[in-house]
Amino acid sequence: MAAESKPSESQPPPHPLRPLTDDELVRARDIVVEKHGGDGVVLFFRSIYVDEPKKEDLVQFLIAEHAGQAPPASFPRQVKVLFDRVKDGVPQLTEDVVDVGAGEVRRSKAFPPYCQTSYTAVEFGVFHDICVSSEMFQTAMQEFTLPEGFVVTIDPWPYGGLDSDEDVPRYMQGLVYARNAVNDNPDANHYGYPLPIIPVMDFVTKKLIRVDRLATGGKGDSLYPSTPTDKPKKLFEHGKSAEYVPELLDRPLRTDLKPIDITQPEGASFKVHSDNLVEWQKWRFRLGFTPREGAVLHDVCYDGRPVLYRLSFSEMTVPYGDPRPPFQRKQAFDFGDGGMGRAANNLKLGCDCLGAIHYLSSVVTNAEGKPDVAQNVVCLHEQDNGVGWKHTNFRTNRAVVTRLREFVIQFIATLANYEYVFAYKLDTAGGISIETRATGIVSVVPIDEGKVSDYGNVVFPGVLAQNHQHIFA
Amino acid sequence: MAAESKPSESQPPPHPLRPLTDDELVRARDIVVEKHGGDGVVLFFRSIYVDEPKKEDLVQFLIAEHAGQAPPASFPRQVKVLFDRVKDGVPQLTEDVVDVGAGEVRRSKAFPPYCQTSYTAVEFGVFHDICVSSEMFQTAMQEFTLPEGFVVTIDPWPYGGLDSDEDVPRYMQGLVYARNAVNDNPDANHYGYPLPIIPVMDFVTKKLIRVDRLATGGKGDSLYPSTPTDKPKKLFEHGKSAEYVPELLDRPLRTDLKPIDITQPEGASFKVHSDNLVEWQKWRFRLGFTPREGAVLHDVCYDGRPVLYRLSFSEMTVPYGDPRPPFQRKQAFDFGDGGMGRAANNLKLGCDCLGAIHYLSSVVTNAEGKPDVAQNVVCLHEQDNGVGWKHTNFRTNRAVVTRLREFVIQFIATLANYEYVFAYKLDTAGGISIETRATGIVSVVPIDEGKVSDYGNVVFPGVLAQNHQHIFA
């Protein structure tokens, strides 16, 4: 995944599953600009990544590769480019497949003006700024008074479909919070202070279309919001803080946990070869990374035997168990809407991983189609997982034990309040495990202080964490 | 659990949940011998361990203890002694509860002559020797010829109930195997060579009552054994070995796995106080150990709050999915029949546990009622289990991470071919997990070479591993 030099004529062609180099990304971008740019058109780039060959073709290549034979065919380096072609302020979502060797666009697909797409971090900022500066939102905010020094902070959320058969516009909704800015700490936790409104923006016209008000009652109360009162309602008067960054905590972190040092004095037992080929014990695979899925394991073989053609997490959805409108549309699809690869964390030794770690970075695109390095988005390491196999002969009391060694391919993504920790684990017993951990901060909405609800748990004064499930595919 | 000196008058009384000392065990044994011995009676001791006070009484004691107050009542040190009172060769199972302070038997219960009990390691040897020396078994063996240098080895198995409403005798059955003794290695793996007979012994009369023959067919064959042939059938002619001890393997162990060193240079974060009180982070509990259950966690508190009165694994059963008689009675209850504490392994650093380990030993009884040390039957250690909590502020890209630290209380038991690895895990997030791993060698029976079966998988020439489940309570 790390950037490589441009292959010269004498080098073998890159493996078809090798992630993009910086050069390939730039070339693909330039070819798209050449074709679609000019005439007042602005291109807004969403993602640029390898267009994997069809399985039926690639399998033949892999069979030859495993046998050490010449491949039956070569594959052109094809790149998938997803972008908005914006003319007169109207975006048209477009997907091109570019042959960077031939310098040509092989396929181009333009989607209808109103259609869904995944969002980028840039758009989250755009959404936030349009909301807070809009008259409609400012009017809605007049219903409330925030404590001195609190500022509005909006988390973008996918909007999903309409409740009718109409064409589905490209809308985004926002969960509105206040952040205590008294200490001027940008990491003060706004999730402790949810507000009972949800703005909805049209991402084509870039205009707010309405601001939904939320019901804030408890058990037995109305499913619908109450009408506004004459004078603004004072929020968050309890004066309590719900912080998580160490410097804002009102009690110290624990200090009595003695360190556990995990080291591999002779180094790690795995090897990362060129073109992202990884070998560990009897396992080998190629490591890919896509904006949507994060880490992908291609061509997973055990002891020379192909086991999996392609292994990835493909989607995760979170339905919320709160029937009060507009929460029927609070259901994220975080791979498709947000992109786990796009949202991948930059991992750090000692925090996300212990021991002898090998990190891999990825090349992603910014809105202009230029390459950015996504530093350390995947970590590879070995770990001990206890007794793998044991037998004691009860007649002689002689025990034979083997440990279970695991090879872990881990990445972590942040989607607003949530963190997901994904791991593929290959082990010395020939097993593959996949693990997901959901962490971060629960998604919350306001509830009148002192009330309880059937639709979630009160986790802080006036804060309801709604019932929900994380369903991974 | 380690032996302690006899408490003097000036010392506080032992905690009611403190395991037995050597002295207490010997005193309990002597009191039982005094009461039941003499007159030609032989006592065969099965287990001697603390008789825990009733929960309703002990809870009052624990409430006072937690509050740092004087206990509302003291508890006499009562000991449960399970033994056979053998007169004229006929055993009568008896359970006494002995007050070792007062030197008196408080309760005594004699069971009917034919009744079930757990078995001891001594009895496994008795069963084996009676089988192989009996004429009935030797006659059954004439049906087979073993390869030169192979010897018969019999694994005892619980017999369970009858198929009728009659009183249930105290029977034991045996799975018969051959062991390759050519290399004179007592750890050669007899599970590679199962024989198609099962002897059944009456443990009261110590006589074989019959030898069941097993069906050895495959898919579509009879559920019942074939009749013996005229001349002995030659078994295990394939000449292949199925060994697991390193010196008997025909290929070397893997050597390319680089070591992972796990150390705690500042020591461990937990403390083991007197009377087996264990403290780690916000957790505290008392660690017990019983012959039936192995490690038991008493009075588990988190941050001063009682969470569990008593935590143990209580039973495990393994039904086998093979309808061919006599396999309807192949269903072990390994806690009740065999005793997980009695069968606990002596754990070793680097094999069963890595890192800064604290081992605890237990006092068990031998057949004469004398104390034996069961060395290192429980290990305590901390381990890192990855990301415990994480949140990254996507606006600032600042991540806050905590690791999940676990405190593991582990013990491992061997029941004939099977090993069970049990662990209680307490963690820094206030969670309790329990883990069981089933390992060792699968339970096997013979199948005619070349055949396959609906009732299991052929794991070696002529060896069928029957379908089964391990169900833990």
mmCIF file with all atom_site columns, N, CA and C in Angstrom, chain B residues 195-234:
data_model
loop_
_atom_site.group_PDB
_atom_site.id
_atom_site.type_symbol
_atom_site.label_atom_id
_atom_site.label_alt_id
_atom_site.label_comp_id
_atom_site.label_asym_id
_atom_site.label_entity_id
_atom_site.label_seq_id
_atom_site.pdbx_PDB_ins_code
_atom_site.Cartn_x
_atom_site.Cartn_y
_atom_site.Cartn_z
_atom_site.occupancy
_atom_site.B_iso_or_equiv
_atom_site.pdbx_formal_charge
_atom_site.auth_seq_id
_atom_site.auth_comp_id
_atom_site.auth_asym_id
_atom_site.auth_atom_id
_atom_site.pdbx_PDB_model_num
ATOM 1   N N  . LEU B 1 195 ? -9.961  -50.885 20.143 1.00 0.00 ? 195 LEU B N  1
ATOM 2   C CA . LEU B 1 195 ? -10.422 -52.261 19.939 1.00 0.00 ? 195 LEU B CA 1
ATOM 3   C C  . LEU B 1 195 ? -11.944 -52.326 20.091 1.00 0.00 ? 195 LEU B C  1
ATOM 4   N N  . PRO B 1 196 ? -12.584 -53.268 19.394 1.00 0.00 ? 196 PRO B N  1
ATOM 5   C CA . PRO B 1 196 ? -14.057 -53.275 19.365 1.00 0.00 ? 196 PRO B CA 1
ATOM 6   C C  . PRO B 1 196 ? -14.700 -54.052 20.518 1.00 0.00 ? 196 PRO B C  1
ATOM 7   N N  . ILE B 1 197 ? -14.213 -53.852 21.717 1.00 0.00 ? 197 ILE B N  1
ATOM 8   C CA . ILE B 1 197 ? -14.875 -54.459 22.879 1.00 0.00 ? 197 ILE B CA 1
ATOM 9   C C  . ILE B 1 197 ? -14.909 -53.451 24.020 1.00 0.00 ? 197 ILE B C  1
ATOM 10  N N  . ILE B 1 198 ? -15.914 -53.604 24.879 1.00 0.00 ? 198 ILE B N  1
ATOM 11  C CA . ILE B 1 198 ? -16.053 -52.756 26.068 1.00 0.00 ? 198 ILE B CA 1
ATOM 12  C C  . ILE B 1 198 ? -16.348 -53.647 27.273 1.00 0.00 ? 198 ILE B C  1
ATOM 13  N N  . PRO B 1 199 ? -15.390 -53.832 28.178 1.00 0.00 ? 199 PRO B N  1
ATOM 14  C CA . PRO B 1 199 ? -15.667 -54.606 29.386 1.00 0.00 ? 199 PRO B CA 1
ATOM 15  C C  . PRO B 1 199 ? -16.464 -53.770 30.386 1.00 0.00 ? 199 PRO B C  1
ATOM 16  N N  . VAL B 1 200 ? -17.320 -54.440 31.124 1.00 0.00 ? 200 VAL B N  1
ATOM 17  C CA . VAL B 1 200 ? -18.129 -53.772 32.153 1.00 0.00 ? 200 VAL B CA 1
ATOM 18  C C  . VAL B 1 200 ? -17.867 -54.462 33.481 1.00 0.00 ? 200 VAL B C  1
ATOM 19  N N  . MET B 1 201 ? -17.482 -53.676 34.483 1.00 0.00 ? 201 MET B N  1
ATOM 20  C CA . MET B 1 201 ? -17.140 -54.237 35.792 1.00 0.00 ? 201 MET B CA 1
ATOM 21  C C  . MET B 1 201 ? -18.099 -53.738 36.864 1.00 0.00 ? 201 MET B C  1
ATOM 22  N N  . ASP B 1 202 ? -18.400 -54.608 37.797 1.00 0.00 ? 202 ASP B N  1
ATOM 23  C CA . ASP B 1 202 ? -19.180 -54.218 38.978 1.00 0.00 ? 202 ASP B CA 1
ATOM 24  C C  . ASP B 1 202 ? -18.174 -53.742 40.027 1.00 0.00 ? 202 ASP B C  1
ATOM 25  N N  . PHE B 1 203 ? -18.284 -52.485 40.446 1.00 0.00 ? 203 PHE B N  1
ATOM 26  C CA . PHE B 1 203 ? -17.266 -51.948 41.349 1.00 0.00 ? 203 PHE B CA 1
ATOM 27  C C  . PHE B 1 203 ? -17.526 -52.332 42.806 1.00 0.00 ? 203 PHE B C  1
ATOM 28  N N  . VAL B 1 204 ? -18.641 -52.999 43.065 1.00 0.00 ? 204 VAL B N  1
ATOM 29  C CA . VAL B 1 204 ? -18.878 -53.495 44.429 1.00 0.00 ? 204 VAL B CA 1
ATOM 30  C C  . VAL B 1 204 ? -18.256 -54.889 44.584 1.00 0.00 ? 204 VAL B C  1
ATOM 31  N N  . THR B 1 205 ? -18.550 -55.761 43.616 1.00 0.00 ? 205 THR B N  1
ATOM 32  C CA . THR B 1 205 ? -17.988 -57.117 43.690 1.00 0.00 ? 205 THR B CA 1
ATOM 33  C C  . THR B 1 205 ? -16.588 -57.179 43.084 1.00 0.00 ? 205 THR B C  1
ATOM 34  N N  . LYS B 1 206 ? -16.189 -56.103 42.363 1.00 0.00 ? 206 LYS B N  1
ATOM 35  C CA . LYS B 1 206 ? -14.896 -56.042 41.663 1.00 0.00 ? 206 LYS B CA 1
ATOM 36  C C  . LYS B 1 206 ? -14.747 -57.184 40.650 1.00 0.00 ? 206 LYS B C  1
ATOM 37  N N  . LYS B 1 207 ? -15.852 -57.535 40.008 1.00 0.00 ? 207 LYS B N  1
ATOM 38  C CA . LYS B 1 207 ? -15.829 -58.600 39.010 1.00 0.00 ? 207 LYS B CA 1
ATOM 39  C C  . LYS B 1 207 ? -16.381 -58.095 37.676 1.00 0.00 ? 207 LYS B C  1
ATOM 40  N N  . LEU B 1 208 ? -15.789 -58.569 36.585 1.00 0.00 ? 208 LEU B N  1
ATOM 41  C CA . LEU B 1 208 ? -16.349 -58.268 35.270 1.00 0.00 ? 208 LEU B CA 1
ATOM 42  C C  . LEU B 1 208 ? -17.697 -58.948 35.148 1.00 0.00 ? 208 LEU B C  1
ATOM 43  N N  . ILE B 1 209 ? -18.688 -58.219 34.644 1.00 0.00 ? 209 ILE B N  1
ATOM 44  C CA . ILE B 1 209 ? -19.989 -58.865 34.467 1.00 0.00 ? 209 ILE B CA 1
ATOM 45  C C  . ILE B 1 209 ? -20.240 -59.237 33.020 1.00 0.00 ? 209 ILE B C  1
ATOM 46  N N  . ARG B 1 210 ? -19.584 -58.539 32.084 1.00 0.00 ? 210 ARG B N  1
ATOM 47  C CA . ARG B 1 210 ? -19.681 -58.946 30.678 1.00 0.00 ? 210 ARG B CA 1
ATOM 48  C C  . ARG B 1 210 ? -18.677 -58.127 29.862 1.00 0.00 ? 210 ARG B C  1
ATOM 49  N N  . VAL B 1 211 ? -18.490 -58.543 28.632 1.00 0.00 ? 211 VAL B N  1
ATOM 50  C CA . VAL B 1 211 ? -17.688 -57.762 27.684 1.00 0.00 ? 211 VAL B CA 1
ATOM 51  C C  . VAL B 1 211 ? -18.563 -57.527 26.464 1.00 0.00 ? 211 VAL B C  1
ATOM 52  N N  . ASP B 1 212 ? -18.922 -56.249 26.229 1.00 0.00 ? 212 ASP B N  1
ATOM 53  C CA . ASP B 1 212 ? -19.738 -55.902 25.060 1.00 0.00 ? 212 ASP B CA 1
ATOM 54  C C  . ASP B 1 212 ? -18.866 -55.889 23.817 1.00 0.00 ? 212 ASP B C  1
ATOM 55  N N  . ARG B 1 213 ? -19.402 -56.408 22.729 1.00 0.00 ? 213 ARG B N  1
ATOM 56  C CA . ARG B 1 213 ? -18.714 -56.288 21.438 1.00 0.00 ? 213 ARG B CA 1
ATOM 57  C C  . ARG B 1 213 ? -19.308 -55.105 20.682 1.00 0.00 ? 213 ARG B C  1
ATOM 58  N N  . LEU B 1 214 ? -18.475 -54.431 19.895 1.00 0.00 ? 214 LEU B N  1
ATOM 59  C CA . LEU B 1 214 ? -18.918 -53.216 19.201 1.00 0.00 ? 214 LEU B CA 1
ATOM 60  C C  . LEU B 1 214 ? -19.108 -53.459 17.715 1.00 0.00 ? 214 LEU B C  1
ATOM 61  N N  . ALA B 1 215 ? -20.116 -52.780 17.164 1.00 0.00 ? 215 ALA B N  1
ATOM 62  C CA . ALA B 1 215 ? -20.266 -52.764 15.708 1.00 0.00 ? 215 ALA B CA 1
ATOM 63  C C  . ALA B 1 215 ? -19.124 -51.939 15.128 1.00 0.00 ? 215 ALA B C  1
ATOM 64  N N  . THR B 1 216 ? -18.545 -52.416 14.046 1.00 0.00 ? 216 THR B N  1
ATOM 65  C CA . THR B 1 216 ? -17.404 -51.704 13.448 1.00 0.00 ? 216 THR B CA 1
ATOM 66  C C  . THR B 1 216 ? -17.685 -51.343 11.992 1.00 0.00 ? 216 THR B C  1
ATOM 67  N N  . GLY B 1 217 ? -18.968 -51.409 11.599 1.00 0.00 ? 217 GLY B N  1
ATOM 68  C CA . GLY B 1 217 ? -19.309 -51.135 10.206 1.00 0.00 ? 217 GLY B CA 1
ATOM 69  C C  . GLY B 1 217 ? -19.356 -49.659 9.902  1.00 0.00 ? 217 GLY B C  1
ATOM 70  N N  . GLY B 1 218 ? -19.730 -49.362 8.654  1.00 0.00 ? 218 GLY B N  1
ATOM 71  C CA . GLY B 1 218 ? -19.839 -47.980 8.216  1.00 0.00 ? 218 GLY B CA 1
ATOM 72  C C  . GLY B 1 218 ? -21.240 -47.685 7.747  1.00 0.00 ? 218 GLY B C  1
ATOM 73  N N  . LYS B 1 219 ? -21.339 -46.700 6.880  1.00 0.00 ? 219 LYS B N  1
ATOM 74  C CA . LYS B 1 219 ? -22.622 -46.256 6.329  1.00 0.00 ? 219 LYS B CA 1
ATOM 75  C C  . LYS B 1 219 ? -23.401 -47.455 5.776  1.00 0.00 ? 219 LYS B C  1
ATOM 76  N N  . GLY B 1 220 ? -24.615 -47.661 6.261  1.00 0.00 ? 220 GLY B N  1
ATOM 77  C CA . GLY B 1 220 ? -25.461 -48.718 5.731  1.00 0.00 ? 220 GLY B CA 1
ATOM 78  C C  . GLY B 1 220 ? -25.257 -50.073 6.386  1.00 0.00 ? 220 GLY B C  1
ATOM 79  N N  . ASP B 1 221 ? -24.202 -50.243 7.175  1.00 0.00 ? 221 ASP B N  1
ATOM 80  C CA . ASP B 1 221 ? -23.954 -51.529 7.831  1.00 0.00 ? 221 ASP B CA 1
ATOM 81  C C  . ASP B 1 221 ? -24.826 -51.688 9.071  1.00 0.00 ? 221 ASP B C  1
ATOM 82  N N  . SER B 1 222 ? -24.811 -52.895 9.615  1.00 0.00 ? 222 SER B N  1
ATOM 83  C CA . SER B 1 222 ? -25.626 -53.212 10.789 1.00 0.00 ? 222 SER B CA 1
ATOM 84  C C  . SER B 1 222 ? -25.258 -52.346 11.988 1.00 0.00 ? 222 SER B C  1
ATOM 85  N N  . LEU B 1 223 ? -26.259 -52.093 12.826 1.00 0.00 ? 223 LEU B N  1
ATOM 86  C CA . LEU B 1 223 ? -26.028 -51.365 14.070 1.00 0.00 ? 223 LEU B CA 1
ATOM 87  C C  . LEU B 1 223 ? -25.433 -52.286 15.130 1.00 0.00 ? 223 LEU B C  1
ATOM 88  N N  . TYR B 1 224 ? -25.400 -53.594 14.838 1.00 0.00 ? 224 TYR B N  1
ATOM 89  C CA . TYR B 1 224 ? -24.973 -54.564 15.847 1.00 0.00 ? 224 TYR B CA 1
ATOM 90  C C  . TYR B 1 224 ? -23.664 -55.217 15.429 1.00 0.00 ? 224 TYR B C  1
ATOM 91  N N  . PRO B 1 225 ? -22.888 -55.691 16.387 1.00 0.00 ? 225 PRO B N  1
ATOM 92  C CA . PRO B 1 225 ? -21.601 -56.297 16.028 1.00 0.00 ? 225 PRO B CA 1
ATOM 93  C C  . PRO B 1 225 ? -21.799 -57.595 15.252 1.00 0.00 ? 225 PRO B C  1
ATOM 94  N N  . SER B 1 226 ? -20.817 -57.912 14.412 1.00 0.00 ? 226 SER B N  1
ATOM 95  C CA . SER B 1 226 ? -20.857 -59.188 13.691 1.00 0.00 ? 226 SER B CA 1
ATOM 96  C C  . SER B 1 226 ? -20.452 -60.303 14.657 1.00 0.00 ? 226 SER B C  1
ATOM 97  N N  . THR B 1 227 ? -20.723 -61.534 14.284 1.00 0.00 ? 227 THR B N  1
ATOM 98  C CA . THR B 1 227 ? -20.317 -62.662 15.130 1.00 0.00 ? 227 THR B CA 1
ATOM 99  C C  . THR B 1 227 ? -18.816 -62.886 14.948 1.00 0.00 ? 227 THR B C  1
ATOM 100 N N  . PRO B 1 228 ? -18.169 -63.443 15.983 1.00 0.00 ? 228 PRO B N  1
ATOM 101 C CA . PRO B 1 228 ? -16.722 -63.655 15.870 1.00 0.00 ? 228 PRO B CA 1
ATOM 102 C C  . PRO B 1 228 ? -16.394 -64.604 14.733 1.00 0.00 ? 228 PRO B C  1
ATOM 103 N N  . THR B 1 229 ? -15.249 -64.388 14.128 1.00 0.00 ? 229 THR B N  1
ATOM 104 C CA . THR B 1 229 ? -14.789 -65.294 13.070 1.00 0.00 ? 229 THR B CA 1
ATOM 105 C C  . THR B 1 229 ? -14.033 -66.456 13.709 1.00 0.00 ? 229 THR B C  1
ATOM 106 N N  . ASP B 1 230 ? -13.720 -67.468 12.891 1.00 0.00 ? 230 ASP B N  1
ATOM 107 C CA . ASP B 1 230 ? -13.052 -68.658 13.407 1.00 0.00 ? 230 ASP B CA 1
ATOM 108 C C  . ASP B 1 230 ? -11.636 -68.358 13.891 1.00 0.00 ? 230 ASP B C  1
ATOM 109 N N  . LYS B 1 231 ? -10.908 -67.632 13.061 1.00 0.00 ? 231 LYS B N  1
ATOM 110 C CA . LYS B 1 231 ? -9.535  -67.338 13.496 1.00 0.00 ? 231 LYS B CA 1
ATOM 111 C C  . LYS B 1 231 ? -9.407  -65.860 13.866 1.00 0.00 ? 231 LYS B C  1
ATOM 112 N N  . PRO B 1 232 ? -8.498  -65.562 14.772 1.00 0.00 ? 232 PRO B N  1
ATOM 113 C CA . PRO B 1 232 ? -8.393  -64.187 15.274 1.00 0.00 ? 232 PRO B CA 1
ATOM 114 C C  . PRO B 1 232 ? -8.185  -63.181 14.153 1.00 0.00 ? 232 PRO B C  1
ATOM 115 N N  . LYS B 1 233 ? -8.853  -62.030 14.310 1.00 0.00 ? 233 LYS B N  1
ATOM 116 C CA . LYS B 1 233 ? -8.734  -60.969 13.322 1.00 0.00 ? 233 LYS B CA 1
ATOM 117 C C  . LYS B 1 233 ? -7.474  -60.149 13.618 1.00 0.00 ? 233 LYS B C  1
ATOM 118 N N  . LYS B 1 234 ? -6.675  -59.943 12.572 1.00 0.00 ? 234 LYS B N  1
ATOM 119 C CA . LYS B 1 234 ? -5.465  -59.132 12.767 1.00 0.00 ? 234 LYS B CA 1
ATOM 120 C C  . LYS B 1 234 ? -5.840  -57.652 12.736 1.00 0.00 ? 234 LYS B C  1
#
